[in-house]
Coordinates of C-alpha atoms in Angstrom, one line a residue:
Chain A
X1 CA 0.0 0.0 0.0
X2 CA 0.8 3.0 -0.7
X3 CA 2.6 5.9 2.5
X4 CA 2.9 9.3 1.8
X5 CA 1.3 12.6 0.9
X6 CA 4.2 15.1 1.3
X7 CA 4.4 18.6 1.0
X8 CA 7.6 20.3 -1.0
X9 CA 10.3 21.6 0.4
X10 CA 13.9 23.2 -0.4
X11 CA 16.5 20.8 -1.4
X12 CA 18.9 20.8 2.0
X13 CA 22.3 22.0 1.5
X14 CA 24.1 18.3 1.9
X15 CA 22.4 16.6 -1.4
X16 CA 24.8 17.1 -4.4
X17 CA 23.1 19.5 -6.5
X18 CA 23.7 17.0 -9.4
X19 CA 21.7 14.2 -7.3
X20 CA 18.3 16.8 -7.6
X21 CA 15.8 15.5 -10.1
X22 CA 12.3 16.3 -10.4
X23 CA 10.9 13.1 -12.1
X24 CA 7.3 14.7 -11.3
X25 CA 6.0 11.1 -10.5
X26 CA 2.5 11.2 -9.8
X27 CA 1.4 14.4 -12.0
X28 CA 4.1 14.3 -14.7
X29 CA 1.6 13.6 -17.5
X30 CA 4.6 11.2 -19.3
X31 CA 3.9 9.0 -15.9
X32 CA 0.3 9.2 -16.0
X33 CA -0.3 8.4 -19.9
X34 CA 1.7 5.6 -19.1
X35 CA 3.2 4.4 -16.0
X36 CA 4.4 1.3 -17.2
X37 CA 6.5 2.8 -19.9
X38 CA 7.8 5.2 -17.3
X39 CA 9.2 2.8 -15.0
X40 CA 11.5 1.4 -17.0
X41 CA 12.8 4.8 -18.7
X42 CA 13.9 5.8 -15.0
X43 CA 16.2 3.0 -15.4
X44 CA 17.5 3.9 -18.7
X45 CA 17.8 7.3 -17.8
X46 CA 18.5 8.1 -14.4
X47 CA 20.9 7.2 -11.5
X48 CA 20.4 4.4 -9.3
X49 CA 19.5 6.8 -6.3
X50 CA 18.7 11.0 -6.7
X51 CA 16.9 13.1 -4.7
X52 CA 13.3 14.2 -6.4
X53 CA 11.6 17.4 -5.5
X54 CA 8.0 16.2 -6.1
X55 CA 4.5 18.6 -5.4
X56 CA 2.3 15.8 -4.6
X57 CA 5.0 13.4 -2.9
X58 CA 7.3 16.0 -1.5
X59 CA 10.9 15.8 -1.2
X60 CA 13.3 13.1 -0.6
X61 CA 15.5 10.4 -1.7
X62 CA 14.7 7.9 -3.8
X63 CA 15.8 4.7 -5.3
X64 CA 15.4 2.3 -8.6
X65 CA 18.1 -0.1 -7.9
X66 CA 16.8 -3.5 -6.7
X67 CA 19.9 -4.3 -4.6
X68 CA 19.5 -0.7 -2.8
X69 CA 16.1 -1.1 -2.3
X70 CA 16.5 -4.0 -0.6
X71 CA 19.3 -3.1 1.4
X72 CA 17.2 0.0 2.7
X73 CA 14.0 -2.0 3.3
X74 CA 15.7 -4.6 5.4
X75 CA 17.2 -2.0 7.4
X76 CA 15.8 -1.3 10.8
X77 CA 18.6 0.4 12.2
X78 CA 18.7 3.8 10.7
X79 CA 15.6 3.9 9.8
X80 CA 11.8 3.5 10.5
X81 CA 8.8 3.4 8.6
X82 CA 6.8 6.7 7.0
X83 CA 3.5 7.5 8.3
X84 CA 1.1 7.9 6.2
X85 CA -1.5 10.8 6.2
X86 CA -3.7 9.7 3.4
X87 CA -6.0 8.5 6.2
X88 CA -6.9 11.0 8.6
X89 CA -6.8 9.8 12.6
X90 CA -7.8 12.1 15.4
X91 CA -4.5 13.0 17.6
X92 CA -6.9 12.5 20.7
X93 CA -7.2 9.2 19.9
X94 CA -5.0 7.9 17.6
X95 CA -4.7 4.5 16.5
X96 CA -1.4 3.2 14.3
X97 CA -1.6 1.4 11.1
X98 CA -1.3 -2.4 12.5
X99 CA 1.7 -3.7 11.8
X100 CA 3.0 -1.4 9.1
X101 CA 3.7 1.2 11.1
X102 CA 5.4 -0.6 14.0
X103 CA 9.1 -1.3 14.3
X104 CA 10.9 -4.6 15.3
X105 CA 10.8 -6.1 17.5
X106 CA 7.0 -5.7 18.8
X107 CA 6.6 -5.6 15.0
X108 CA 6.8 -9.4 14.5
X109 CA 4.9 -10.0 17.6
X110 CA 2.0 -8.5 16.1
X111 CA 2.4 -10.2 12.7
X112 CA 2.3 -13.6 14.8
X113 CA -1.0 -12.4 15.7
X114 CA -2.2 -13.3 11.8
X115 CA 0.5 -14.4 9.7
X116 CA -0.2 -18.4 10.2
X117 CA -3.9 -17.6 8.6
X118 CA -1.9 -15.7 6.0
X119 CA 0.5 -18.3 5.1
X120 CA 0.9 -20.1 1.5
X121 CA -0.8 -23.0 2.7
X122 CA -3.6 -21.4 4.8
X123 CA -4.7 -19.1 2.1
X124 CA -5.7 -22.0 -0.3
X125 CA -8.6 -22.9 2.7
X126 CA -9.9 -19.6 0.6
X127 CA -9.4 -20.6 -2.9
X128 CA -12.5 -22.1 -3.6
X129 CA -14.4 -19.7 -2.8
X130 CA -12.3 -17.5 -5.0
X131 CA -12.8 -19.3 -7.5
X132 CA -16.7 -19.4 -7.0
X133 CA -17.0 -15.6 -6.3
X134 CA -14.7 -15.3 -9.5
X135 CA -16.7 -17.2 -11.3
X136 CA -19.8 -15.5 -10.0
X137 CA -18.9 -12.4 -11.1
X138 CA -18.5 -13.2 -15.0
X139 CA -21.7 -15.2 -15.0
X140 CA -23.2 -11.6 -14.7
X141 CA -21.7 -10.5 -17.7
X142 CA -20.2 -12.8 -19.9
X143 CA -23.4 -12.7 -22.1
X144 CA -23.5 -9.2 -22.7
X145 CA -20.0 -9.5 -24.8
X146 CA -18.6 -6.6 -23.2
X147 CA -18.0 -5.6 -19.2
X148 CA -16.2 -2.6 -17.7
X149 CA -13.4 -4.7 -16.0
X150 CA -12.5 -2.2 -12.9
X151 CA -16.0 -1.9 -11.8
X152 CA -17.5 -5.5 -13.0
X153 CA -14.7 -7.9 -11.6
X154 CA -11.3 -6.0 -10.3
X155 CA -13.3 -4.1 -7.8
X156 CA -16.1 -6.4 -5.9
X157 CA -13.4 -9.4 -6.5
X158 CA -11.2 -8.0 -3.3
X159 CA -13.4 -6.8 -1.5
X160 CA -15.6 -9.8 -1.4
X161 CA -12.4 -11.9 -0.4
X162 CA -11.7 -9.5 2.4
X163 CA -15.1 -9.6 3.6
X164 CA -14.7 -13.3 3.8
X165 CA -11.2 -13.5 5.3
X166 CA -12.3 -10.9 7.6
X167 CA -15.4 -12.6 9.1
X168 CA -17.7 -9.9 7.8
X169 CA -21.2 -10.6 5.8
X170 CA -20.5 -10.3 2.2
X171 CA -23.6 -7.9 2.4
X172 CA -21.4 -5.4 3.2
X173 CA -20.0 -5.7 -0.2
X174 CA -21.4 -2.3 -1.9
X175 CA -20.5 -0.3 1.4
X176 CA -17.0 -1.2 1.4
X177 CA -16.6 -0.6 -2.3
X178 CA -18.0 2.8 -1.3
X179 CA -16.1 3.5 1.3
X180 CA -12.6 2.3 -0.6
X181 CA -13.2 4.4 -3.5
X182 CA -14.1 7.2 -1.6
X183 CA -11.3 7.2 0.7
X184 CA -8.8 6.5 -1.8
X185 CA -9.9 9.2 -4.3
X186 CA -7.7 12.4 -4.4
X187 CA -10.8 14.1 -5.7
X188 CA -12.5 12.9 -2.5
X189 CA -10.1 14.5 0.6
X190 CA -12.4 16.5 1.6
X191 CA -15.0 13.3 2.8
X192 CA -12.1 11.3 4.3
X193 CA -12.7 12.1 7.6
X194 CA -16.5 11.6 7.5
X195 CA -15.6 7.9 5.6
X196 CA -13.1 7.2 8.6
X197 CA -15.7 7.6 11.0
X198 CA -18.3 5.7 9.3
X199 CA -15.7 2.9 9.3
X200 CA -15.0 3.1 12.7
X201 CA -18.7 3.1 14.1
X202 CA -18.9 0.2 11.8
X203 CA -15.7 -1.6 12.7
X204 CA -16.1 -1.0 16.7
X205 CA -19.5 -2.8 17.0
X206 CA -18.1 -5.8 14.9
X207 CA -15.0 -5.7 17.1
X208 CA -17.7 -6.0 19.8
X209 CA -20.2 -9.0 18.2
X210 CA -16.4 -10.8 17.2
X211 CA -15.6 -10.7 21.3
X212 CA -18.8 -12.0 22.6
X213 CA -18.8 -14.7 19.2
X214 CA -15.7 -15.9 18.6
X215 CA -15.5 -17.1 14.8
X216 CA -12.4 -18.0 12.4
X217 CA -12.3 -14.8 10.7
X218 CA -9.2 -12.3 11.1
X219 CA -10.9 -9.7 13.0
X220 CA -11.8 -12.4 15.6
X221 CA -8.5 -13.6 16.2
X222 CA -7.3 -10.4 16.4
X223 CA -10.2 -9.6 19.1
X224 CA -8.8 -12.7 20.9
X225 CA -5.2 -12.7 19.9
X226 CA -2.1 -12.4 22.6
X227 CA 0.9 -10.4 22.7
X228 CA 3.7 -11.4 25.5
X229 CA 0.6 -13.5 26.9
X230 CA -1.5 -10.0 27.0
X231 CA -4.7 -9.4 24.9
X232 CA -4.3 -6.3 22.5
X233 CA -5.4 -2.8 23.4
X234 CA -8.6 -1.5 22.2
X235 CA -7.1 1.0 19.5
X236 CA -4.6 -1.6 18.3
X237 CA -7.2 -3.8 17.5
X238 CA -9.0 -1.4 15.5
X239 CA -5.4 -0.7 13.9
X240 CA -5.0 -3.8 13.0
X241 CA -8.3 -4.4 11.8
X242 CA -8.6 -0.6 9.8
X243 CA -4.8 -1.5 8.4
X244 CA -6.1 -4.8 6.7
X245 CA -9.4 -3.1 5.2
X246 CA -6.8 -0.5 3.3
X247 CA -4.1 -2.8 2.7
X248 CA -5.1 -5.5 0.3
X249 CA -8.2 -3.7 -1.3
X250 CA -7.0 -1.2 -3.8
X251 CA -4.1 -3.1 -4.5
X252 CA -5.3 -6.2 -6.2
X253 CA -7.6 -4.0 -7.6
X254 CA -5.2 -1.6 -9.6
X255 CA -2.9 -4.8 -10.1
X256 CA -5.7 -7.0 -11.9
X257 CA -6.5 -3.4 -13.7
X258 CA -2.9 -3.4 -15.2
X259 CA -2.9 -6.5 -16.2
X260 CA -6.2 -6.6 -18.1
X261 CA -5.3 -3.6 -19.9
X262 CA -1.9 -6.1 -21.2
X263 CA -3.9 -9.1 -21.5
X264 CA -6.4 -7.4 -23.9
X265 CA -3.7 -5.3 -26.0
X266 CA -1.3 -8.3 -26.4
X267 CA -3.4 -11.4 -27.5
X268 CA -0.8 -13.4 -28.4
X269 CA 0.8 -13.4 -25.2
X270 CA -2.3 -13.9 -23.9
X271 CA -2.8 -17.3 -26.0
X272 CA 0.7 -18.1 -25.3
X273 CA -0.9 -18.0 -21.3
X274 CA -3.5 -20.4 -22.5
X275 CA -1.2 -22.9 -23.8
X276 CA 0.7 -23.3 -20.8
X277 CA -1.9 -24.1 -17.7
X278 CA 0.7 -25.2 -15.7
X279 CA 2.9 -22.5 -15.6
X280 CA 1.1 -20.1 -14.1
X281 CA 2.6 -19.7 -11.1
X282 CA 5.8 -18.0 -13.2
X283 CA 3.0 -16.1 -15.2
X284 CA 1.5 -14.8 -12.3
X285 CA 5.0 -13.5 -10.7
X286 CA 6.5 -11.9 -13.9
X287 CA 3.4 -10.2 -14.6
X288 CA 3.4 -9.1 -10.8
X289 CA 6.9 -7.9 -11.6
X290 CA 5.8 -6.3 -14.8
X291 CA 3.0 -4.5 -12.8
X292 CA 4.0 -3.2 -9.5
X293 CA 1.3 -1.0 -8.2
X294 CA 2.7 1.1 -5.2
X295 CA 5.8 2.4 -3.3
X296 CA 7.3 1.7 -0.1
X297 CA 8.4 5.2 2.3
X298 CA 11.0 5.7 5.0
X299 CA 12.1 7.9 7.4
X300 CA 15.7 8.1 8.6
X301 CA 16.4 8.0 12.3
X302 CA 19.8 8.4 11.7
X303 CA 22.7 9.3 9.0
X304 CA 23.2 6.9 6.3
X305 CA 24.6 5.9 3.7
X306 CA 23.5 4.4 0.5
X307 CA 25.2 3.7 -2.9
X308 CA 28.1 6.1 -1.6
X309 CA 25.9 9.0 -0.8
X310 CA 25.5 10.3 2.6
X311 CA 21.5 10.9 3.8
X312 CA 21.1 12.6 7.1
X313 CA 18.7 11.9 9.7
X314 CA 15.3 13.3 8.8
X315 CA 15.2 13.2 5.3
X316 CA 12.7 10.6 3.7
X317 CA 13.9 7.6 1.4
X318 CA 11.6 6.1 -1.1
X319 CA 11.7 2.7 -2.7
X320 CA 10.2 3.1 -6.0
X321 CA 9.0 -0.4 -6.2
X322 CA 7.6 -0.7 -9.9
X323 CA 10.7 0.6 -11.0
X324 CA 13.0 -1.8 -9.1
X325 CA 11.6 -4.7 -10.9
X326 CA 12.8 -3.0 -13.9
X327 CA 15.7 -3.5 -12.6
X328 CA 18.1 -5.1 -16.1
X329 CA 21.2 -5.7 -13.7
X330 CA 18.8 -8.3 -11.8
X331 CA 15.8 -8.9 -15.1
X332 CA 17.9 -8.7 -18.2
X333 CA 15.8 -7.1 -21.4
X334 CA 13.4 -5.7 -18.0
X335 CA 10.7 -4.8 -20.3
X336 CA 10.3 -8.1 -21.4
X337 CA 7.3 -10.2 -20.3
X338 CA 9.3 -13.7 -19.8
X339 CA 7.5 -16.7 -18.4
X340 CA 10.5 -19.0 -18.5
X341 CA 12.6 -16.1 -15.9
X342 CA 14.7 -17.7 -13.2
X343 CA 12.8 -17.0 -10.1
X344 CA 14.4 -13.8 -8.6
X345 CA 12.8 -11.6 -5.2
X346 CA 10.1 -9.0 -7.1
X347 CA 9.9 -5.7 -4.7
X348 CA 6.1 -5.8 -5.8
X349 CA 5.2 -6.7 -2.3
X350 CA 8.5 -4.9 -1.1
X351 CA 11.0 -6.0 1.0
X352 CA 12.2 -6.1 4.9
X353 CA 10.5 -7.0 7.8
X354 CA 7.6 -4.9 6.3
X355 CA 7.2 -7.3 3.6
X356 CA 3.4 -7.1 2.6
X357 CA 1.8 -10.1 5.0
X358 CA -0.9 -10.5 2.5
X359 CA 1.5 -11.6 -0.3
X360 CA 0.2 -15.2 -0.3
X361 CA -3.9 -14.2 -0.6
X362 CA -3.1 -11.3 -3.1
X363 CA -0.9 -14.0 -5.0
X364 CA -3.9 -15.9 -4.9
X365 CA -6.4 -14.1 -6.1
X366 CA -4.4 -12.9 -8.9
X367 CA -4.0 -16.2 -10.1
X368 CA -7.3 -17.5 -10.3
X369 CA -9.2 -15.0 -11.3
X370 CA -6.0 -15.2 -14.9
X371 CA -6.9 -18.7 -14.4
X372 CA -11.1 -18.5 -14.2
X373 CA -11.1 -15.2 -16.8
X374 CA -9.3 -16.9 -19.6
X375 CA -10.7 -20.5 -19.1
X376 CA -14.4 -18.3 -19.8
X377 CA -13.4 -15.6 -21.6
X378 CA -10.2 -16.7 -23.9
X379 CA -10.8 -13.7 -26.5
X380 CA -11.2 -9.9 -25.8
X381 CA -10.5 -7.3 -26.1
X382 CA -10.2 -3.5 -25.4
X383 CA -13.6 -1.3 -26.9
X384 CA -13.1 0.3 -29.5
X385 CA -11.9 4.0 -29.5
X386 CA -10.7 3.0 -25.7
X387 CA -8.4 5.6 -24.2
X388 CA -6.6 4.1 -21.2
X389 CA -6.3 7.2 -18.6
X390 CA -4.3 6.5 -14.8
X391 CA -5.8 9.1 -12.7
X392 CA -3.0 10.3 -9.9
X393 CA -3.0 7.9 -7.1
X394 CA -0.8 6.5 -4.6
X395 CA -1.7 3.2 -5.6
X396 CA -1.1 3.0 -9.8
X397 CA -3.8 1.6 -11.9
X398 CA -5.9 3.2 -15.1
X399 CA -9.1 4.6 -14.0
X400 CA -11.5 2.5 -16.6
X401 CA -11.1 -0.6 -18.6
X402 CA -13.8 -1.2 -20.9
X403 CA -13.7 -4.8 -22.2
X404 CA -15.8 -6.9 -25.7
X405 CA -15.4 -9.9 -27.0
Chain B
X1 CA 4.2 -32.3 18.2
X2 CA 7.6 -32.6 16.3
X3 CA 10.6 -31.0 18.1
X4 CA 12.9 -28.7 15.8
X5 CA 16.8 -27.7 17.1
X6 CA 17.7 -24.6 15.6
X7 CA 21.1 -24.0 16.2
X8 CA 22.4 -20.0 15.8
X9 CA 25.7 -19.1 13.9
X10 CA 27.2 -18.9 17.6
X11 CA 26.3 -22.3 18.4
X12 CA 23.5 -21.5 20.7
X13 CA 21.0 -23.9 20.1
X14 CA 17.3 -23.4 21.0
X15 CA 14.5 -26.4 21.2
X16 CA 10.8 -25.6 19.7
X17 CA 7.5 -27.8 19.4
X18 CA 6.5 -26.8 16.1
X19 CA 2.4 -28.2 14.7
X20 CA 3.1 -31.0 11.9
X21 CA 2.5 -29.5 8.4
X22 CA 4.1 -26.0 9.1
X23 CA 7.9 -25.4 7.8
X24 CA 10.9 -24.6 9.6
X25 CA 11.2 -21.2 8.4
X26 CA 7.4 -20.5 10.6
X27 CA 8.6 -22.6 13.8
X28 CA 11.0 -20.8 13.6
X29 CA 9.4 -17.0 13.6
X30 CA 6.5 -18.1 15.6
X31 CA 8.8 -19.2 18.6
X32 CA 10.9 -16.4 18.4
X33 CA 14.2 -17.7 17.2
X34 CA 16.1 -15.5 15.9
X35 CA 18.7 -16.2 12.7
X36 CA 15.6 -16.7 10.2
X37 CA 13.8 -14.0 8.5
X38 CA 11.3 -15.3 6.3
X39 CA 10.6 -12.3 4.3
X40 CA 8.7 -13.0 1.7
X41 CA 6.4 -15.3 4.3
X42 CA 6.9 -18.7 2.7
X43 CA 6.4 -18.0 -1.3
X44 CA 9.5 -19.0 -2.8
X45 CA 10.1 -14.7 -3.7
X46 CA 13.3 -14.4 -1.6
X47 CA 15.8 -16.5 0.6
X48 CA 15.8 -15.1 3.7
X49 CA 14.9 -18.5 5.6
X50 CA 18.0 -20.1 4.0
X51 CA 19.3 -22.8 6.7
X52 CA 21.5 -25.6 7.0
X53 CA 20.3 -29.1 7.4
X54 CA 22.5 -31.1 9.7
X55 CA 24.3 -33.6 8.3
X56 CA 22.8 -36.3 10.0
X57 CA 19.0 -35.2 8.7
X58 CA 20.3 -34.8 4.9
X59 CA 19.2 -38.4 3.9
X60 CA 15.5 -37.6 5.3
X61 CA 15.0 -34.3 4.8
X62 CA 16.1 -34.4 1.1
X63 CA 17.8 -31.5 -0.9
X64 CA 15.8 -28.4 -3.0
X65 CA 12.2 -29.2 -3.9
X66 CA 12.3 -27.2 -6.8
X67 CA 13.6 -25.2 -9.3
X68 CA 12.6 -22.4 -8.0
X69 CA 14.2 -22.9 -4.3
X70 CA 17.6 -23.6 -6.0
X71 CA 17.3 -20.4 -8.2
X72 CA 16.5 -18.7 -5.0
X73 CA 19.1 -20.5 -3.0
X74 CA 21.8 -18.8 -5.7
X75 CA 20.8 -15.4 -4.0
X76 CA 21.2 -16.1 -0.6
X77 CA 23.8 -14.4 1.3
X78 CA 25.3 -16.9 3.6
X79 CA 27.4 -19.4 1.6
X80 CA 25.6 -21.8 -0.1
X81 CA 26.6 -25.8 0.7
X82 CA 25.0 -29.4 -0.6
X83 CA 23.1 -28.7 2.5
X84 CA 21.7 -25.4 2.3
X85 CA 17.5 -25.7 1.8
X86 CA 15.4 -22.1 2.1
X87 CA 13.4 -23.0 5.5
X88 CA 9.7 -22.5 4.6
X89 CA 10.1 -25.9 2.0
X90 CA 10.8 -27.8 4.7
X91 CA 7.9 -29.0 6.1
X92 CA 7.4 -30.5 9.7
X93 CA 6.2 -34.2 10.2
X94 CA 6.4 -36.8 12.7
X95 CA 9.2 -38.3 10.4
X96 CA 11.2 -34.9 10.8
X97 CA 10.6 -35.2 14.8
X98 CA 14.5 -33.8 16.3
X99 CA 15.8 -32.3 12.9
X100 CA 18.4 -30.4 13.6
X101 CA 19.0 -27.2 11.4
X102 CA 21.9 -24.5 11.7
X103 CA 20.9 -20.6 10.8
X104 CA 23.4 -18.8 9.2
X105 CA 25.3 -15.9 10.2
X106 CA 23.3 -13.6 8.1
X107 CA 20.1 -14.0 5.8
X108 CA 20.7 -10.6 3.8

C-alpha cells in the first residue's frame, strides 16, 4: 500500500546538487499516460539513487536499484517506517496502522498475531471460494460480450475476499466498495474524515459481536489474539483491523487493472498463457513484476549511507518499487514479459520485515481469477476507441477498462 | 508435536515444538528464534529463511524441492553448501521429529 502525501520543500544543503531531479511522478503527465513505460525509462535514464523534488509526494531520496532497495527496506537500524496521512486519525485518539507502522521487535509480535492464517498453505482454505465468487462475477456478464473490467470484476473481487477472510457478511459488499473508493480518491479528501468515521462506528460494534462470538475470521482472532501473553489494546485492535481493510483492497484491484489492460492489447501473449496451464505460477509472478502497483516510504532515524551517498537523519527515502523490478542488472531485457525467468525476489510486495503479509492471498487471487477469466473468456478485447487514462493515485492503476469480446 | 533444534551461527541452540504440516522457516518465527527471517512469508520470492540441514537429517529431509528454491538458493547471502535448503520448504512431520538445522550468520 501506498505511504505518503508530502508537502515540497527546499532541497537541504548536503544533497549534491547534481543528485536533484524532479521526475514529477505522480502528476508528470509522461507518468500518468503511461506508467508502465515510465518505470523502466527511469532506469535507462537516471541514477540508481537522486533526490526528487515532487508537489504531490514531497521531497526526498529515492531509489530504482533493486539491490539498494532492498538493502534499505531490510534495514531497521537507521531507519523507520513513513507514516502515512492519506488516512486522517484524530491526535486525541490515535490508532497506528497495524503492523505497518510498527518497528521490530513488537513488530513481529503483532504479525504472529495473523500471519499463520496468512500463510501459502492457509490461504488456499480460501481458494475455492475465490474461484466461485470469481466465477460468480462473469456469470453476470459474460453474455453481454462486453464488461467494464475495474467496476464488474477488479473491484467487488477483493473486496468480497476480504469480507470473507475478515469474518464480515458479504452484504457489506457495496458499502466497502464505497467507502474504498471514496477514501482513496484524491478528488474525495475533503470526505475522508466523514468515511473514517463511518468505518470506525462500523468496525467498533463488529470488534464488539467478534468478542462476545468468537469465529475464524481475522478480525476475531485479532479480538482474541495475545501479545507477551496480554490481549491487544482497544485501538490496536481497531489498527489492525482498519490496516487490513486499506491494505489489500485497492491493491489487487489496480494490479488486476494493469494487467487486463496487457492481456487485452497483447493477445498473443495472452494465448501463449492459455497454452501453458501449468505454468502459471511464473506467469503470475513476472506479470506481478511487470505490474507493480505502489511504493514503499522511509524515514531516517539516523545518518546513512546508500550507494556512496551520505543521507542525514530526517530526510525521507523512497523505494520506487515498480521501478526496481525494472531493474536489467537483476531482469535482463526488464521490459520483457518472460515466463521461463529464473525466479528472482520482485519488490512488488517490497521488501524487509515490512514485507506485505498479504502476499500469499493477493498472489492468490491474482491467479485465479488469470486462471477463471481466460478458461471463460479466452478472446477480448479493449472497446473500441478506448483511451486508457491513470488518474493520480498513490496506488497505480488506469481509472477505466472497458472490455468486448 | 515434532521437536525442531535450531542451532544459531554462535552455536546457541534453542528447542521448539512446532504443529506438523508447518515449515521450519514458521517454527521458527512463531517461537521467536532469531537467525531466520522469512521475508517473503513462505512464497519461494526471496531466501531469507535459507538454513542448514544437519548432516545427520540430509538423507530424510532431502535437498531443493524445486527449481525455484535452487534459483532462490543462488541469491542467498550466507554461503551456499549441498546442504543449504530455504526453511519454509521444509515442512514438519512426525518423520522430521529432532531435525536439527543451523541458521546462518546472516540472511541478507
Amino acid at each position: 500500500m501506498a505511504t505518503v502525501l508530502g508537502t515540497p520543500n527546499s532541497v537541504p544543503d548536503h544533497v549534491p546538487p547534481e543528485l536533484v531531479r524532479s521526475i514529477g511522478f505522480m502528476l508528470n503527465p509522461e507518468f500518468l499516460a503511461d506508467p508502465y513505460d515510465f518505470f523502466p525509462r527511469l532506469q535507462e535514464e537516471q541514477p540508481p539513487v537522486f533526490y526528487d523534488t515532487d508537489p504531490v509526494m514531497g521531497s526526498g531520496w529515492v531509489t530504482i536499484k533493486h539491490e539498494l532497495a532492498f538493502k534499505a527496506l531490510r534495514n531497521s537500524e537507521n531507519m523507520t517506517i513513513e507514516t502515512t496521512s492519506i488516512f486522517p486519525r484524530d491526535p486525541d485518539n490515535y490508532f497506528n496502522l497495524i503492523p505497518q507502522e510498527l518497528d521490530p521487535p513488537v513488530h513481529r509480535k503483532f504479525r504472529n498475531v495473523l500471519d499463520p492464517f496468512l500463510s501459502p498453505k492457509a490461504v488456499l482454505q480460501l481458494e475455492k471460494d475465490i474461484r466461485g465468487l470469481a466465477n460468480d462475477l462473469i456469470d453476470k456478464f459474460i453474455d453481454k460480450g462486453h464488461c467494464e473490467f475495474t467496476n464488474d470484476f477488479a473491484r467487488p473481487l477483493p473486496v468480497t475476499v476480504f469480507l470473507r477472510f475478515m469474518g464480515l457478511p458479504l452484504e457489506m459488499t457495496d458499502t466497502f466498495v464505497k467507502w474504498v473508493v471514496s477514501l482513496i480518491s484524491f478528488a474525495e479528501r475533503d470526505k475522508a474524515v466523514e468515511i473514517m468515521a463511518e468505518i470506525e462506528e462500523y468496525m467498533s460494534r463488529v470488534i464488539i459481536e467478534k468478542r462476545a462470538n468468537p469465529d475464524e475470521g481475522a478480525i476475531s482472532r485479532i479480538v482474541h489474539g495475545t501479545i507477551d501473553g496480554e490481549p491487544l489494546n482497544e485501538r490496536d485492535i481497531y489498527g489492525f483491523v482498519f490496516f487490513l481493510f486499506i491494505a489489500g483492497i485497492d491493491t489487487v484491484y489496480a494490479a488486476l487493472n494493469n494487467t487486463w489492460v496487457w492481456l487485452a492489447r497483447n493477445p498473443d501473449r495472452r494465448r501463449e498463457m492459455i497454452a501453458d496451464p501449468d505454468n502459471i505460477d511464473n506467469q503470475a509472478e513476472e506479470l506481478l513484476r511487470i505490474f507493480g502497483v505502489t511504493f514503499s516510504g522511509r524515514t531516517l532515524t539516523s545518518d546513512y549511507e546508500l550507494d556512496g551517498i551520505t543521507m542525514k537523519k530526517g530526510d525521507r527515502l523512497m523505494a520506487l518499487l515498480p521501478a526496481c523490478n525494472y531493474d536489467p542488472e537483476v531482469f535482463p531485457n526488464p521490459r520483457e514479459v518472460r515466463f521461463d525467468r529464473p525466479r528472482k525476489p520482485i519488490l512488488t510486495f517490497t521488501g524487509g520485515v515490512h514485507a506485505c503479509m498479504g502476499a500469499h492471498l493477493a498472489r492468490l487471487e491474482y491467479k485465479i481469477a488469470l486462471q477463471e477469466w481466460l478458461r471463460r473468456i479466452p478472446e477480448f478485447d479493449l472497446a473500441p476507441g478506448t483511451q486508457i487514462t491513470y488518474p493520480p493515485s498513490g496506488v497505480i492503476g488506469p481509472a477505466a477498462v472497458p472490455l468486448v469480446w | 508435536m515434532p521437536k525442531i533444534t535450531y542451532v544459531a551461527h554462535d552455536g546457541a541452540r534453542t528447542d521448539v515444538d512446532v504443529t506438523e504440516g508447518e515449515n521450519a522457516m514458521h517454527g521458527a518465527l512463531f517461537n521467536g528464534v532469531d537467525g531466520i527471517v522469512g521475508e517473503c512469508g513462505g512464497a519461494l520470492a526471496c531466501a531469507t529463511c535459507h538454513c542448514y540441514v544437519d548432516e545427520s537429517w540430509i538423507a530424510k529431509v532431502g535437498g531443493p524441492s524445486s527449481q525455484e528454491e535452487q534459483d532462490m538458493l543462488g541469491i542467498a547471502a550466507a554461503e551456499v553448501k549441498p546442504n543449504s535448503r530455504l526453511g519454509c520448504q521444509i515442512v514438519i512431520s512426525d518423520e522430521l521429529d529432532g531435525l536439527v538445522v543451523h541458521t546462518p550468520d546472516r540472511q541478507y
